[in-house]
mmCIF file of C-alpha atoms in Angstrom:
data_model
loop_
_atom_site.group_PDB
_atom_site.id
_atom_site.type_symbol
_atom_site.label_atom_id
_atom_site.label_comp_id
_atom_site.label_asym_id
_atom_site.label_seq_id
_atom_site.Cartn_x
_atom_site.Cartn_y
_atom_site.Cartn_z
ATOM 1 C CA UNK A 27 -0.311 0.271 0.164
ATOM 2 C CA UNK A 28 1.697 3.351 -1.351
ATOM 3 C CA UNK A 29 1.361 6.448 0.792
ATOM 4 C CA UNK A 30 -1.625 8.232 -0.265
ATOM 5 C CA UNK A 31 -3.309 3.969 0.619
ATOM 6 C CA UNK A 32 -4.754 2.994 -2.503
ATOM 7 C CA UNK A 33 -3.379 -0.463 -3.147
ATOM 8 C CA UNK A 34 -0.983 -1.601 -6.182
ATOM 9 C CA UNK A 35 -3.608 -3.768 -7.841
ATOM 10 C CA UNK A 36 -6.312 -0.690 -7.846
ATOM 11 C CA UNK A 37 -4.559 1.169 -9.944
ATOM 12 C CA UNK A 38 -5.533 4.448 -8.810
ATOM 13 C CA UNK A 39 -2.574 6.208 -9.683
ATOM 14 C CA UNK A 40 -1.161 8.999 -7.368
ATOM 15 C CA UNK A 41 -3.595 11.552 -8.720
ATOM 16 C CA UNK A 42 -6.062 9.927 -7.189
ATOM 17 C CA UNK A 43 -8.223 10.539 -9.908
ATOM 18 C CA UNK A 44 -10.687 7.225 -9.240
ATOM 19 C CA UNK A 45 -11.730 6.722 -5.805
ATOM 20 C CA UNK A 46 -9.100 4.554 -3.859
ATOM 21 C CA UNK A 47 -10.956 1.545 -1.425
ATOM 22 C CA UNK A 48 -9.464 3.385 1.567
ATOM 23 C CA UNK A 49 -11.808 6.437 0.605
ATOM 24 C CA UNK A 50 -14.407 4.404 -0.365
ATOM 25 C CA UNK A 51 -14.591 3.152 3.676
ATOM 26 C CA UNK A 52 -14.414 6.298 4.605
ATOM 27 C CA UNK A 53 -17.161 7.458 2.619
ATOM 28 C CA UNK A 54 -19.313 4.262 3.687
ATOM 29 C CA UNK A 55 -18.705 5.121 7.465
ATOM 30 C CA UNK A 56 -19.182 8.428 7.037
ATOM 31 C CA UNK A 57 -22.512 7.166 5.288
ATOM 32 C CA UNK A 58 -21.577 8.790 1.750
ATOM 33 C CA UNK A 59 -22.523 8.107 -1.410
ATOM 34 C CA UNK A 60 -20.059 10.410 -3.720
ATOM 35 C CA UNK A 61 -20.355 10.110 -7.221
ATOM 36 C CA UNK A 62 -16.998 10.137 -9.304
ATOM 37 C CA UNK A 63 -17.206 13.669 -10.416
ATOM 38 C CA UNK A 64 -18.378 15.075 -7.210
ATOM 39 C CA UNK A 65 -14.917 13.087 -6.126
ATOM 40 C CA UNK A 66 -12.962 15.335 -8.897
ATOM 41 C CA UNK A 67 -14.212 17.954 -7.676
ATOM 42 C CA UNK A 68 -12.321 18.078 -4.844
ATOM 43 C CA UNK A 69 -8.416 19.743 -4.263
ATOM 44 C CA UNK A 70 -6.223 16.905 -4.523
ATOM 45 C CA UNK A 71 -5.245 17.644 -0.409
ATOM 46 C CA UNK A 72 -8.839 16.585 0.578
ATOM 47 C CA UNK A 73 -8.816 13.117 -1.579
ATOM 48 C CA UNK A 74 -6.270 12.595 0.224
ATOM 49 C CA UNK A 75 -6.990 13.488 3.483
ATOM 50 C CA UNK A 76 -10.296 11.219 3.054
ATOM 51 C CA UNK A 77 -8.719 8.309 1.548
ATOM 52 C CA UNK A 78 -5.868 8.707 4.816
ATOM 53 C CA UNK A 79 -8.957 8.831 7.197
ATOM 54 C CA UNK A 80 -10.016 5.296 5.360
ATOM 55 C CA UNK A 81 -6.975 3.949 6.097
ATOM 56 C CA UNK A 82 -7.327 4.368 9.906
ATOM 57 C CA UNK A 83 -8.709 2.016 12.928
ATOM 58 C CA UNK A 84 -11.144 4.721 13.264
ATOM 59 C CA UNK A 85 -12.794 6.701 10.320
ATOM 60 C CA UNK A 86 -13.051 10.016 11.732
ATOM 61 C CA UNK A 87 -16.506 10.934 10.334
ATOM 62 C CA UNK A 88 -16.882 14.225 11.562
ATOM 63 C CA UNK A 89 -13.554 15.139 8.640
ATOM 64 C CA UNK A 90 -14.611 13.547 6.292
ATOM 65 C CA UNK A 91 -18.281 15.114 6.225
ATOM 66 C CA UNK A 92 -16.911 18.678 6.302
ATOM 67 C CA UNK A 93 -14.776 17.830 3.301
ATOM 68 C CA UNK A 94 -17.199 16.004 1.488
ATOM 69 C CA UNK A 95 -19.301 19.738 1.378
ATOM 70 C CA UNK A 96 -16.945 20.146 -0.895
ATOM 71 C CA UNK A 97 -17.733 18.261 -3.445
ATOM 72 C CA UNK A 98 -20.155 19.060 -6.571
ATOM 73 C CA UNK A 99 -21.918 17.323 -7.670
ATOM 74 C CA UNK A 100 -22.649 16.873 -3.525
ATOM 75 C CA UNK A 101 -22.617 13.438 -1.767
ATOM 76 C CA UNK A 102 -25.929 11.579 -1.541
ATOM 77 C CA UNK A 103 -26.997 10.457 2.163
ATOM 78 C CA UNK A 104 -26.755 6.293 2.420
ATOM 79 C CA UNK A 105 -27.253 4.437 5.125
ATOM 80 C CA UNK A 106 -23.774 3.946 8.114
ATOM 81 C CA UNK A 107 -21.744 0.915 6.524
ATOM 82 C CA UNK A 108 -19.589 -0.913 8.972
ATOM 83 C CA UNK A 109 -16.175 -2.909 8.298
ATOM 84 C CA UNK A 110 -16.662 -7.016 7.953
ATOM 85 C CA UNK A 111 -16.825 -8.468 11.602
ATOM 86 C CA UNK A 112 -13.467 -10.065 12.265
ATOM 87 C CA UNK A 113 -15.261 -12.792 14.254
ATOM 88 C CA UNK A 114 -16.014 -14.221 11.226
ATOM 89 C CA UNK A 115 -15.361 -14.573 7.587
ATOM 90 C CA UNK A 116 -18.176 -12.792 5.847
ATOM 91 C CA UNK A 117 -20.987 -14.562 3.248
ATOM 92 C CA UNK A 118 -19.348 -15.032 -0.359
ATOM 93 C CA UNK A 119 -15.828 -14.377 0.686
ATOM 94 C CA UNK A 120 -14.599 -18.237 1.803
ATOM 95 C CA UNK A 121 -16.166 -19.805 -1.272
ATOM 96 C CA UNK A 122 -14.730 -17.000 -3.588
ATOM 97 C CA UNK A 123 -10.877 -17.645 -2.458
ATOM 98 C CA UNK A 124 -8.835 -19.292 -4.785
ATOM 99 C CA UNK A 125 -7.814 -22.162 -4.516
ATOM 100 C CA UNK A 126 -4.713 -23.023 -1.904
ATOM 101 C CA UNK A 127 -5.425 -19.715 -0.546
ATOM 102 C CA UNK A 128 -8.249 -20.220 2.570
ATOM 103 C CA UNK A 129 -7.872 -18.073 5.075
ATOM 104 C CA UNK A 130 -8.362 -19.249 8.778
ATOM 105 C CA UNK A 131 -9.688 -17.544 11.503
ATOM 106 C CA UNK A 132 -6.978 -16.234 13.252
ATOM 107 C CA UNK A 133 -5.776 -14.456 10.227
ATOM 108 C CA UNK A 134 -9.105 -12.729 9.567
ATOM 109 C CA UNK A 135 -9.489 -11.057 12.990
ATOM 110 C CA UNK A 136 -5.933 -10.348 12.771
ATOM 111 C CA UNK A 137 -6.739 -8.706 9.371
ATOM 112 C CA UNK A 138 -7.359 -4.611 9.692
ATOM 113 C CA UNK A 139 -10.312 -3.206 9.177
ATOM 114 C CA UNK A 140 -9.658 -1.427 5.513
ATOM 115 C CA UNK A 141 -8.136 -4.996 4.601
ATOM 116 C CA UNK A 142 -11.301 -6.702 5.683
ATOM 117 C CA UNK A 143 -13.489 -3.675 4.106
ATOM 118 C CA UNK A 144 -11.205 -4.551 0.927
ATOM 119 C CA UNK A 145 -10.990 -7.775 0.308
ATOM 120 C CA UNK A 146 -15.227 -8.062 0.567
ATOM 121 C CA UNK A 147 -15.239 -4.912 -2.219
ATOM 122 C CA UNK A 148 -12.753 -7.053 -4.140
ATOM 123 C CA UNK A 149 -15.028 -10.143 -4.120
ATOM 124 C CA UNK A 150 -18.410 -8.150 -5.278
ATOM 125 C CA UNK A 151 -15.928 -5.970 -8.077
ATOM 126 C CA UNK A 152 -14.038 -9.930 -9.192
ATOM 127 C CA UNK A 153 -18.154 -11.303 -9.137
ATOM 128 C CA UNK A 154 -19.313 -8.376 -11.159
ATOM 129 C CA UNK A 155 -16.108 -8.573 -14.173
ATOM 130 C CA UNK A 156 -16.582 -12.099 -13.848
ATOM 131 C CA UNK A 157 -13.093 -11.924 -13.348
ATOM 132 C CA UNK A 158 -10.938 -14.070 -10.074
ATOM 133 C CA UNK A 159 -7.387 -12.264 -10.793
ATOM 134 C CA UNK A 160 -8.847 -9.110 -8.949
ATOM 135 C CA UNK A 161 -9.409 -10.786 -5.040
ATOM 136 C CA UNK A 162 -6.499 -12.925 -6.419
ATOM 137 C CA UNK A 163 -4.790 -9.894 -6.673
ATOM 138 C CA UNK A 164 -5.551 -8.539 -3.666
ATOM 139 C CA UNK A 165 -4.895 -11.037 -1.616
ATOM 140 C CA UNK A 166 -1.285 -11.556 -2.583
ATOM 141 C CA UNK A 167 -1.558 -7.360 -0.998
ATOM 142 C CA UNK A 168 -3.030 -8.136 1.969
ATOM 143 C CA UNK A 169 -2.692 -11.417 3.405
ATOM 144 C CA UNK A 170 0.593 -13.092 2.945
ATOM 145 C CA UNK A 171 0.636 -16.519 1.428
ATOM 146 C CA UNK A 172 2.538 -17.919 4.282
ATOM 147 C CA UNK A 173 -0.244 -16.910 6.786
ATOM 148 C CA UNK A 174 -3.352 -17.817 5.017
ATOM 149 C CA UNK A 175 -1.732 -21.660 4.883
ATOM 150 C CA UNK A 176 -1.162 -21.813 8.390
ATOM 151 C CA UNK A 177 -3.589 -22.272 10.247
ATOM 152 C CA UNK A 178 -1.728 -21.834 13.762
ATOM 153 C CA UNK A 179 -0.747 -18.070 12.560
ATOM 154 C CA UNK A 180 -1.712 -15.584 14.956
ATOM 155 C CA UNK A 181 -1.364 -12.532 12.480
ATOM 156 C CA UNK A 182 0.162 -11.546 9.035
ATOM 157 C CA UNK A 183 2.943 -9.810 10.223
ATOM 158 C CA UNK A 184 6.639 -12.208 8.733
ATOM 159 C CA UNK A 185 7.827 -10.423 12.303
ATOM 160 C CA UNK A 186 5.188 -12.733 13.975
ATOM 161 C CA UNK A 187 6.308 -16.699 14.404
ATOM 162 C CA UNK A 188 2.965 -18.956 14.852
ATOM 163 C CA UNK A 189 2.549 -18.823 18.696
ATOM 164 C CA UNK A 190 3.166 -15.129 17.893
ATOM 165 C CA UNK A 191 6.562 -14.951 19.160
ATOM 166 C CA UNK A 192 8.444 -11.580 17.136
ATOM 167 C CA UNK A 193 11.211 -12.870 15.302
ATOM 168 C CA UNK A 194 13.401 -11.484 12.434
ATOM 169 C CA UNK A 195 12.340 -12.378 8.961
ATOM 170 C CA UNK A 196 14.441 -14.790 6.679
ATOM 171 C CA UNK A 197 16.213 -13.258 3.554
ATOM 172 C CA UNK A 198 18.724 -16.143 3.366
ATOM 173 C CA UNK A 199 16.548 -17.136 0.466
ATOM 174 C CA UNK A 200 16.806 -13.946 -1.324
ATOM 175 C CA UNK A 201 18.760 -12.610 -3.462
ATOM 176 C CA UNK A 202 21.144 -9.650 -3.327
ATOM 177 C CA UNK A 203 20.011 -6.415 -5.556
ATOM 178 C CA UNK A 204 20.806 -2.953 -5.713
ATOM 179 C CA UNK A 205 18.905 -1.035 -3.497
ATOM 180 C CA UNK A 206 18.397 2.618 -2.568
ATOM 181 C CA UNK A 207 16.327 4.279 -0.058
ATOM 182 C CA UNK A 208 16.059 8.165 0.309
ATOM 183 C CA UNK A 209 13.967 10.063 3.345
ATOM 184 C CA UNK A 210 13.773 13.484 4.806
ATOM 185 C CA UNK A 211 13.544 14.867 7.855
ATOM 186 C CA UNK A 212 12.686 18.812 8.322
ATOM 187 C CA UNK A 213 13.745 21.044 11.374
ATOM 188 C CA UNK A 214 11.077 24.447 11.237
ATOM 189 C CA UNK A 215 12.454 27.361 13.664
ATOM 190 C CA UNK A 216 12.388 30.905 14.504
ATOM 191 C CA UNK A 217 14.050 33.485 11.923
ATOM 192 C CA UNK A 218 16.474 34.494 13.282
ATOM 193 C CA UNK A 219 18.037 30.917 14.087
ATOM 194 C CA UNK A 220 17.940 30.212 10.517
ATOM 195 C CA UNK A 221 19.806 33.327 9.690
ATOM 196 C CA UNK A 222 22.492 32.653 12.336
ATOM 197 C CA UNK A 223 22.869 28.921 11.147
ATOM 198 C CA UNK A 224 22.644 30.097 7.510
ATOM 199 C CA UNK A 225 25.736 32.623 8.042
ATOM 200 C CA UNK A 226 27.597 30.419 10.597
ATOM 201 C CA UNK A 227 26.873 32.442 13.850
ATOM 202 C CA UNK A 228 25.970 29.141 16.272
ATOM 203 C CA UNK A 229 27.658 28.637 19.635
ATOM 204 C CA UNK A 230 27.974 25.682 19.126
ATOM 205 C CA UNK A 231 30.618 25.641 15.579
ATOM 206 C CA UNK A 232 29.689 23.509 12.574
ATOM 207 C CA UNK A 233 26.471 22.506 13.586
ATOM 208 C CA UNK A 234 25.544 21.494 9.731
ATOM 209 C CA UNK A 235 28.989 19.240 9.857
ATOM 210 C CA UNK A 236 27.918 17.594 12.590
ATOM 211 C CA UNK A 237 24.627 16.335 11.643
ATOM 212 C CA UNK A 238 25.822 15.279 8.676
ATOM 213 C CA UNK A 239 28.179 13.126 10.491
ATOM 214 C CA UNK A 240 25.586 11.940 12.858
ATOM 215 C CA UNK A 241 23.644 10.972 10.078
ATOM 216 C CA UNK A 242 26.208 8.569 8.202
ATOM 217 C CA UNK A 243 26.594 7.232 11.779
ATOM 218 C CA UNK A 244 23.564 6.441 12.632
ATOM 219 C CA UNK A 245 22.303 5.016 9.112
ATOM 220 C CA UNK A 246 25.432 2.115 9.932
ATOM 221 C CA UNK A 247 24.245 1.906 13.438
ATOM 222 C CA UNK A 248 20.327 1.304 12.189
ATOM 223 C CA UNK A 249 20.065 -2.365 13.414
ATOM 224 C CA UNK A 250 20.673 -1.521 16.886
ATOM 225 C CA UNK A 251 18.329 1.308 17.210
ATOM 226 C CA UNK A 252 15.362 -0.640 15.037
ATOM 227 C CA UNK A 253 15.038 -4.671 16.712
ATOM 228 C CA UNK A 254 14.298 -6.246 13.571
ATOM 229 C CA UNK A 255 15.985 -4.555 10.882
ATOM 230 C CA UNK A 256 19.580 -6.970 9.375
ATOM 231 C CA UNK A 257 22.860 -5.650 9.611
ATOM 232 C CA UNK A 258 23.074 -4.371 5.686
ATOM 233 C CA UNK A 259 26.701 -4.104 4.016
ATOM 234 C CA UNK A 260 26.213 -0.572 3.113
ATOM 235 C CA UNK A 261 27.759 0.733 0.592
ATOM 236 C CA UNK A 262 27.161 4.428 0.083
ATOM 237 C CA UNK A 263 25.329 7.175 2.602
ATOM 238 C CA UNK A 264 24.642 10.215 1.793
ATOM 239 C CA UNK A 265 22.868 13.477 3.953
ATOM 240 C CA UNK A 266 22.252 16.714 2.460
ATOM 241 C CA UNK A 267 21.279 19.712 4.499
ATOM 242 C CA UNK A 268 19.394 22.682 2.873
ATOM 243 C CA UNK A 269 19.235 25.966 5.110
ATOM 244 C CA UNK A 270 15.773 27.587 4.176
ATOM 245 C CA UNK A 271 16.010 31.537 5.814
ATOM 246 C CA UNK A 272 12.229 32.847 3.640
ATOM 247 C CA UNK A 273 10.967 29.330 5.464
ATOM 248 C CA UNK A 274 13.050 29.082 8.589
ATOM 249 C CA UNK A 275 13.629 25.738 8.527
ATOM 250 C CA UNK A 276 15.963 22.905 7.413
ATOM 251 C CA UNK A 277 15.876 20.238 5.169
ATOM 252 C CA UNK A 278 17.761 16.876 5.652
ATOM 253 C CA UNK A 279 17.809 14.721 2.997
ATOM 254 C CA UNK A 280 19.423 11.110 3.589
ATOM 255 C CA UNK A 281 19.815 8.935 0.946
ATOM 256 C CA UNK A 282 21.572 4.887 1.334
ATOM 257 C CA UNK A 283 22.601 2.678 -0.900
ATOM 258 C CA UNK A 284 23.821 -1.433 -0.327
ATOM 259 C CA UNK A 285 23.721 -4.623 -2.626
ATOM 260 C CA UNK A 286 21.709 -6.710 -0.334
ATOM 261 C CA UNK A 287 18.627 -8.999 0.082
ATOM 262 C CA UNK A 288 17.140 -6.889 2.009
ATOM 263 C CA UNK A 289 16.031 -2.534 1.694
ATOM 264 C CA UNK A 290 17.761 0.264 3.071
ATOM 265 C CA UNK A 291 14.702 2.351 3.975
ATOM 266 C CA UNK A 292 15.275 2.047 7.479
ATOM 267 C CA UNK A 293 18.942 3.569 6.945
ATOM 268 C CA UNK A 294 17.846 5.983 5.426
ATOM 269 C CA UNK A 295 15.356 7.520 7.881
ATOM 270 C CA UNK A 296 17.729 6.792 11.110
ATOM 271 C CA UNK A 297 20.028 8.816 8.968
ATOM 272 C CA UNK A 298 17.721 11.673 8.072
ATOM 273 C CA UNK A 299 15.558 11.254 12.013
ATOM 274 C CA UNK A 300 19.151 11.644 13.778
ATOM 275 C CA UNK A 301 20.474 14.345 11.808
ATOM 276 C CA UNK A 302 17.708 16.355 12.334
ATOM 277 C CA UNK A 303 17.736 15.215 15.960
ATOM 278 C CA UNK A 304 21.688 16.930 16.224
ATOM 279 C CA UNK A 305 20.818 19.754 14.422
ATOM 280 C CA UNK A 306 17.893 20.863 17.540
ATOM 281 C CA UNK A 307 20.961 19.758 19.717
ATOM 282 C CA UNK A 308 23.492 22.003 18.598
ATOM 283 C CA UNK A 309 20.928 25.143 18.192
ATOM 284 C CA UNK A 310 18.377 24.389 21.551
ATOM 285 C CA UNK A 311 20.748 26.721 23.167
ATOM 286 C CA UNK A 312 19.068 29.860 21.201
ATOM 287 C CA UNK A 313 15.889 27.899 20.306
ATOM 288 C CA UNK A 314 14.177 25.590 22.290
ATOM 289 C CA UNK A 315 10.927 25.624 19.968
ATOM 290 C CA UNK A 316 12.441 24.070 17.566
ATOM 291 C CA UNK A 317 10.516 20.878 16.078
ATOM 292 C CA UNK A 318 11.529 17.563 13.843
ATOM 293 C CA UNK A 319 9.009 17.664 11.293
ATOM 294 C CA UNK A 320 7.854 14.887 8.223
ATOM 295 C CA UNK A 321 10.293 12.339 8.546
ATOM 296 C CA UNK A 322 9.457 10.472 5.813
ATOM 297 C CA UNK A 323 10.501 8.035 3.099
ATOM 298 C CA UNK A 324 10.734 9.238 -0.381
ATOM 299 C CA UNK A 325 11.928 7.405 -2.845
ATOM 300 C CA UNK A 326 12.855 3.114 -2.474
ATOM 301 C CA UNK A 327 14.007 1.249 -5.292
ATOM 302 C CA UNK A 328 15.346 -2.843 -5.241
ATOM 303 C CA UNK A 329 13.937 -5.652 -4.386
ATOM 304 C CA UNK A 330 10.808 -7.802 -4.846
ATOM 305 C CA UNK A 331 8.360 -4.545 -4.110
ATOM 306 C CA UNK A 332 10.672 -2.719 -7.154
ATOM 307 C CA UNK A 333 10.229 1.430 -7.737
ATOM 308 C CA UNK A 334 8.524 3.673 -4.679
ATOM 309 C CA UNK A 335 8.407 7.201 -4.622
ATOM 310 C CA UNK A 336 6.395 9.725 -2.783
ATOM 311 C CA UNK A 337 3.603 11.169 -4.391
ATOM 312 C CA UNK A 338 3.915 15.129 -4.563
#
């Protein structure tokens, strides 16, 4: 599932011209039926917020109602719709499952509300179009095959064993590939702090250089900080810091590269985070109200899941 909470199999696209399943769930919970023309009349950020709301465990229906009021043509009221119960598989789902893809009760109960909603919706869509591949593709995204086949599984996470014990994922059988991850973090500060940083007038000396070194060091220590991360033979780590005096913030971009069996997304995010925290430490003597924000993965490449790039 990507940053705007649409599944690859939906073929929605970054502009959200169509209604993702997460957004459909948000509208159902709010008791609203929004025609496609009304959906497209909303600003991209509004469509994104509705989609985000539908991806949460509890849908913020008040926010959904407030946003949908701006749609034209307007949404129509409909009966409130809840997620399929986690207590039992819905009628029709078990029969529709492809051969060899049974879902036991414990696996079903462990699925998120969005996952249960999406699977049931895909059953209806597959039946309507006469295309069972729609459900099979959704299962590949939402229900890992090993979990679906193991009646003793307690979770869909590959970090959990059959008895719920936390474990590191075995990547021995995966081939090494060239991998790259890019993450950003931002530090918001007072305008005078940004000005002093830009001209090098700070009490602790080389602020930017120290933050850059801290980010590189942190990337190499990621498996010591994030419990289930593998130790990766990093081939390159780079930290760029952009001081924007007008916006009174520093944007940190961290990239990490490796040829390995698992990705470097966490290395990039840890590097950006620690560089941001180091900036705070170096500048807190003149500005304790700084805010570290917007830590996010912006791009990754390599591995089975392929290329990801965050939408603008």
